[in-house]
mmCIF file of C-alpha atoms in Angstrom:
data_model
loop_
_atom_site.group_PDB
_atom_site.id
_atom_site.type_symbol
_atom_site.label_atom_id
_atom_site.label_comp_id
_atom_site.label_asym_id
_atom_site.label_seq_id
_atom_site.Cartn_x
_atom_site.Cartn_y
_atom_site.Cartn_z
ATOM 1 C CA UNK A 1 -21.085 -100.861 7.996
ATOM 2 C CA UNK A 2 -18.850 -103.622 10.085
ATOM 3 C CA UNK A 3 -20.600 -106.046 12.521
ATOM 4 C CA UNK A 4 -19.273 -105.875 15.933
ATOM 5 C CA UNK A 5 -17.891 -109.382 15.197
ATOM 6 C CA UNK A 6 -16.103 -108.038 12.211
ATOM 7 C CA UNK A 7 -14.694 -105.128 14.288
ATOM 8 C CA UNK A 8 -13.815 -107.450 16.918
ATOM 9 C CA UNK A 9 -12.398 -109.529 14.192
ATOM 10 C CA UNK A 10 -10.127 -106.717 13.053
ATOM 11 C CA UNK A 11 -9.333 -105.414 15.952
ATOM 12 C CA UNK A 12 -7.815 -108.570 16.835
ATOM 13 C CA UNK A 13 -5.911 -109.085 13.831
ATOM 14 C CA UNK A 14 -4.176 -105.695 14.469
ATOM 15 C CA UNK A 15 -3.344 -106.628 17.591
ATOM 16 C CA UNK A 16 -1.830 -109.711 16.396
ATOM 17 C CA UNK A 17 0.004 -107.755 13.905
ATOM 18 C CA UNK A 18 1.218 -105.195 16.334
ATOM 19 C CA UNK A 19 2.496 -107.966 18.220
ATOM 20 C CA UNK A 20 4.100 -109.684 15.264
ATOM 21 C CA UNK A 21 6.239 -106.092 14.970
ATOM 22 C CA UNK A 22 7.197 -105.922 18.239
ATOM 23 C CA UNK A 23 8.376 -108.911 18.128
ATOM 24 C CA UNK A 24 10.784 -108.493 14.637
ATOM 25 C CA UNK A 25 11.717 -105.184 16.629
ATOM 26 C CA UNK A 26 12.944 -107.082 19.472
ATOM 27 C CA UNK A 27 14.522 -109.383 17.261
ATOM 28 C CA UNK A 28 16.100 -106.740 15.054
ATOM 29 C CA UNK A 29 17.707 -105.157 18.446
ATOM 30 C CA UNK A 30 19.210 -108.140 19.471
ATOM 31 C CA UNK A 31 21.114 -108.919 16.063
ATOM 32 C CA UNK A 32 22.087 -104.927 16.094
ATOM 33 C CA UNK A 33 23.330 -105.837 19.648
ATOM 34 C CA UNK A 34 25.346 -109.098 18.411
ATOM 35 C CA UNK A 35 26.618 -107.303 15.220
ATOM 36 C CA UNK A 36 28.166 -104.520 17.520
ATOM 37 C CA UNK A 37 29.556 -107.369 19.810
ATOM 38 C CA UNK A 38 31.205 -108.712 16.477
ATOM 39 C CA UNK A 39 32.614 -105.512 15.264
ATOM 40 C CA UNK A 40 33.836 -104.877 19.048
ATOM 41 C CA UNK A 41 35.714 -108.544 18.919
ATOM 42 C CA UNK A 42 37.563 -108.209 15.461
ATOM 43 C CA UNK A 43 38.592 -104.627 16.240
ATOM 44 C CA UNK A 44 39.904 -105.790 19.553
ATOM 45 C CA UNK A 45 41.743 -108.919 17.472
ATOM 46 C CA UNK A 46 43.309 -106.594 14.731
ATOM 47 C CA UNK A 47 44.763 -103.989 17.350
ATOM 48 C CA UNK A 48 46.204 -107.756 19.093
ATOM 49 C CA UNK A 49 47.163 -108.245 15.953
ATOM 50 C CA UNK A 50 49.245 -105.032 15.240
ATOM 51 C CA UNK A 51 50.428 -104.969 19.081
ATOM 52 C CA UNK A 52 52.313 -108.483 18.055
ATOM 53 C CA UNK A 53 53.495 -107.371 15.297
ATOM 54 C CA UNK A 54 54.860 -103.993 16.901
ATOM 55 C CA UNK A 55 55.936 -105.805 19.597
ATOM 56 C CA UNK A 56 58.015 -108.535 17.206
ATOM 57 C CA UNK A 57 59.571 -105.564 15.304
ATOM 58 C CA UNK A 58 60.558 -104.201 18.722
ATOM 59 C CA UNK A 59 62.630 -107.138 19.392
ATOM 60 C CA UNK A 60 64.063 -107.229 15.681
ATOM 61 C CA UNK A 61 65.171 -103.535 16.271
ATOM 62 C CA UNK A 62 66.426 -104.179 19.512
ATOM 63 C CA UNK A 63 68.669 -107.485 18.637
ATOM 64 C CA UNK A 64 69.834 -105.248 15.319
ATOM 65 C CA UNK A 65 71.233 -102.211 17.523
ATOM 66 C CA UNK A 66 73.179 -104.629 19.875
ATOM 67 C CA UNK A 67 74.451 -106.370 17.241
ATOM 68 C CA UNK A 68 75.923 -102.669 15.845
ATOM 69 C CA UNK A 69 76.973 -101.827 19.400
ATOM 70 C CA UNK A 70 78.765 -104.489 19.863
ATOM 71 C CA UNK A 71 82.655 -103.826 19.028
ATOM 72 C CA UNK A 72 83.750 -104.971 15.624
ATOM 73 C CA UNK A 73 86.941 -107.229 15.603
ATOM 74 C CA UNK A 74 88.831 -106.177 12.437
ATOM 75 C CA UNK A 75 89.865 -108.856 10.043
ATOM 76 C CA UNK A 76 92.864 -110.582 10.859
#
């Protein structure tokens, strides 16, 4: 059977371990938190991304159809 020191004792290192896992938890949360903040960022860039690129093939359609509206001159 234990001493009370050596329940004390182990009681205490318990508590230190419980401590220890709060701790990781906490710390394990936070880089869940920043991962999602990452994921958030480079989803926002790539939909930039494809609005410039929409928005660039906008203007190339645009400056094609005026170019076919525009009245041909025949060849002289």
């Amino acid at each position: 059977m234990p001493s009370g020191s050596q329940t004390q004792a182990e009681v205490q290192r318990l508590r230190d371990q419980m401590a220890q896992m709060q701790v990781s938890t906490a710390v394990v949360r936070e880089a869940e938190v920043a991962v999602r903040e990452v994921e958030a960022a480079a989803r926002e860039a790539r939909e930039a991304k494809q609005s410039k690129k929409y928005d660039e093939l906008q203007i190339q359609l645009q400056t094609m159809m005026k170019m076919f509206q525009q009245p041909q001159n025949p060849p002289s």
